[in-house]
């Protein structure tokens, strides 16, 4: 399960510590609909490695002066493009 990029292995505190940011920043990414953490039985947010990569990219863009909402849109578009390219490669194995 810990090899699964989508497994919600990290608490909000641990995720914020790993990213060098605050829990508030992670909550803002949830509010902006960039990442939607799973909730533990007690209602605590839990983040996956995939979500942490998106959050790290958001922090990078925000640190460079990009507004949070624009950073989230950029990341969503980058993610969609990566998925489309992956699907194209899967349909045409000779192209890649």
PDB file of C-alpha atoms in Angstrom:
ATOM      1  CA  UNK A   1       0.000   0.000   0.000  1.00  0.00           C
ATOM      2  CA  UNK A   2       2.872   2.444   0.636  1.00  0.00           C
ATOM      3  CA  UNK A   3       4.124   1.842  -2.915  1.00  0.00           C
ATOM      4  CA  UNK A   4       0.785   3.194  -4.168  1.00  0.00           C
ATOM      5  CA  UNK A   5       1.084   6.882  -5.154  1.00  0.00           C
ATOM      6  CA  UNK A   6      -2.589   7.372  -4.313  1.00  0.00           C
ATOM      7  CA  UNK A   7      -2.502   5.829  -0.823  1.00  0.00           C
ATOM      8  CA  UNK A   8      -3.287   8.545   1.775  1.00  0.00           C
ATOM      9  CA  UNK A   9      -0.243   7.910   3.950  1.00  0.00           C
ATOM     10  CA  UNK A  10       0.567  11.385   5.269  1.00  0.00           C
ATOM     11  CA  UNK A  11      -1.150  13.514   7.890  1.00  0.00           C
ATOM     12  CA  UNK A  12      -1.566  17.217   7.299  1.00  0.00           C
ATOM     13  CA  UNK A  13       1.196  18.041   9.773  1.00  0.00           C
ATOM     14  CA  UNK A  14       3.638  15.593   8.201  1.00  0.00           C
ATOM     15  CA  UNK A  15       2.727  16.733   4.672  1.00  0.00           C
ATOM     16  CA  UNK A  16       3.256  20.390   5.593  1.00  0.00           C
ATOM     17  CA  UNK A  17       6.580  19.526   7.226  1.00  0.00           C
ATOM     18  CA  UNK A  18       7.755  17.576   4.165  1.00  0.00           C
ATOM     19  CA  UNK A  19       6.806  20.463   1.854  1.00  0.00           C
ATOM     20  CA  UNK A  20       8.189  23.175   4.120  1.00  0.00           C
ATOM     21  CA  UNK A  21       4.838  24.927   4.213  1.00  0.00           C
ATOM     22  CA  UNK A  22       1.941  25.411   6.600  1.00  0.00           C
ATOM     23  CA  UNK A  23      -1.223  23.377   7.109  1.00  0.00           C
ATOM     24  CA  UNK A  24      -3.078  26.511   6.010  1.00  0.00           C
ATOM     25  CA  UNK A  25      -1.408  26.319   2.601  1.00  0.00           C
ATOM     26  CA  UNK A  26      -2.572  22.720   2.230  1.00  0.00           C
ATOM     27  CA  UNK A  27      -6.110  23.728   3.246  1.00  0.00           C
ATOM     28  CA  UNK A  28      -6.028  26.470   0.601  1.00  0.00           C
ATOM     29  CA  UNK A  29      -5.166  23.873  -2.058  1.00  0.00           C
ATOM     30  CA  UNK A  30      -8.165  21.843  -0.911  1.00  0.00           C
ATOM     31  CA  UNK A  31     -10.395  24.942  -1.102  1.00  0.00           C
ATOM     32  CA  UNK A  32      -9.041  25.679  -4.605  1.00  0.00           C
ATOM     33  CA  UNK A  33      -9.941  22.080  -5.594  1.00  0.00           C
ATOM     34  CA  UNK A  34      -6.375  21.225  -6.599  1.00  0.00           C
ATOM     35  CA  UNK A  35      -6.158  18.360  -4.147  1.00  0.00           C
ATOM     36  CA  UNK A  36      -8.900  16.684  -2.145  1.00  0.00           C
ATOM     37  CA  UNK A  37      -7.339  14.732   0.695  1.00  0.00           C
ATOM     38  CA  UNK A  38      -9.057  11.683   2.047  1.00  0.00           C
ATOM     39  CA  UNK A  39     -10.329  11.824   5.601  1.00  0.00           C
ATOM     40  CA  UNK A  40      -9.467   9.463   8.427  1.00  0.00           C
ATOM     41  CA  UNK A  41     -12.225   7.978  10.579  1.00  0.00           C
ATOM     42  CA  UNK A  42     -11.666  10.914  12.924  1.00  0.00           C
ATOM     43  CA  UNK A  43     -12.029  13.436  10.085  1.00  0.00           C
ATOM     44  CA  UNK A  44      -8.343  14.310   9.728  1.00  0.00           C
ATOM     45  CA  UNK A  45      -6.940  15.034   6.274  1.00  0.00           C
ATOM     46  CA  UNK A  46      -4.636  12.397   4.793  1.00  0.00           C
ATOM     47  CA  UNK A  47      -2.463  13.062   1.717  1.00  0.00           C
ATOM     48  CA  UNK A  48      -0.983  10.754  -0.906  1.00  0.00           C
ATOM     49  CA  UNK A  49       2.428  11.077  -2.555  1.00  0.00           C
ATOM     50  CA  UNK A  50       0.691  12.148  -5.769  1.00  0.00           C
ATOM     51  CA  UNK A  51      -1.114  14.945  -3.901  1.00  0.00           C
ATOM     52  CA  UNK A  52       2.150  16.002  -2.271  1.00  0.00           C
ATOM     53  CA  UNK A  53       3.781  16.304  -5.709  1.00  0.00           C
ATOM     54  CA  UNK A  54       0.935  18.583  -6.830  1.00  0.00           C
ATOM     55  CA  UNK A  55       1.222  20.611  -3.614  1.00  0.00           C
ATOM     56  CA  UNK A  56       4.998  20.935  -4.069  1.00  0.00           C
ATOM     57  CA  UNK A  57       4.469  22.210  -7.623  1.00  0.00           C
ATOM     58  CA  UNK A  58       1.882  24.708  -6.341  1.00  0.00           C
ATOM     59  CA  UNK A  59       4.278  25.942  -3.694  1.00  0.00           C
ATOM     60  CA  UNK A  60       7.013  26.333  -6.315  1.00  0.00           C
ATOM     61  CA  UNK A  61       4.742  28.458  -8.513  1.00  0.00           C
ATOM     62  CA  UNK A  62       3.412  30.543  -5.609  1.00  0.00           C
ATOM     63  CA  UNK A  63       6.959  31.138  -4.344  1.00  0.00           C
ATOM     64  CA  UNK A  64       7.808  32.512  -7.802  1.00  0.00           C
ATOM     65  CA  UNK A  65       4.946  35.007  -7.573  1.00  0.00           C
ATOM     66  CA  UNK A  66       2.099  33.163  -9.291  1.00  0.00           C
ATOM     67  CA  UNK A  67      -1.293  33.717  -7.689  1.00  0.00           C
ATOM     68  CA  UNK A  68      -2.650  30.590  -5.982  1.00  0.00           C
ATOM     69  CA  UNK A  69      -5.705  30.264  -8.246  1.00  0.00           C
ATOM     70  CA  UNK A  70      -3.539  30.641 -11.364  1.00  0.00           C
ATOM     71  CA  UNK A  71      -1.007  28.132 -10.004  1.00  0.00           C
ATOM     72  CA  UNK A  72      -3.791  25.607  -9.451  1.00  0.00           C
ATOM     73  CA  UNK A  73      -5.094  26.082 -13.001  1.00  0.00           C
ATOM     74  CA  UNK A  74      -1.577  25.644 -14.407  1.00  0.00           C
ATOM     75  CA  UNK A  75      -1.046  22.436 -12.449  1.00  0.00           C
ATOM     76  CA  UNK A  76      -4.418  21.002 -13.470  1.00  0.00           C
ATOM     77  CA  UNK A  77      -3.631  21.711 -17.134  1.00  0.00           C
ATOM     78  CA  UNK A  78      -0.133  20.226 -16.806  1.00  0.00           C
ATOM     79  CA  UNK A  79      -1.625  17.110 -15.223  1.00  0.00           C
ATOM     80  CA  UNK A  80      -4.269  16.790 -17.950  1.00  0.00           C
ATOM     81  CA  UNK A  81      -1.627  17.167 -20.656  1.00  0.00           C
ATOM     82  CA  UNK A  82       0.592  14.526 -19.044  1.00  0.00           C
ATOM     83  CA  UNK A  83      -2.345  12.105 -18.866  1.00  0.00           C
ATOM     84  CA  UNK A  84      -3.310  12.755 -22.505  1.00  0.00           C
ATOM     85  CA  UNK A  85       0.268  12.141 -23.624  1.00  0.00           C
ATOM     86  CA  UNK A  86       0.395   8.931 -21.569  1.00  0.00           C
ATOM     87  CA  UNK A  87      -2.825   7.698 -23.177  1.00  0.00           C
ATOM     88  CA  UNK A  88      -1.535   8.546 -26.644  1.00  0.00           C
ATOM     89  CA  UNK A  89       1.661   6.605 -26.021  1.00  0.00           C
ATOM     90  CA  UNK A  90      -0.356   3.644 -24.742  1.00  0.00           C
ATOM     91  CA  UNK A  91      -2.472   3.630 -27.926  1.00  0.00           C
ATOM     92  CA  UNK A  92       0.551   3.955 -30.224  1.00  0.00           C
ATOM     93  CA  UNK A  93       3.439   1.985 -28.650  1.00  0.00           C
ATOM     94  CA  UNK A  94       5.648   2.615 -31.685  1.00  0.00           C
ATOM     95  CA  UNK A  95       5.713   6.371 -31.086  1.00  0.00           C
ATOM     96  CA  UNK A  96       7.562   6.476 -27.930  1.00  0.00           C
TER      97      UNK A  96
END
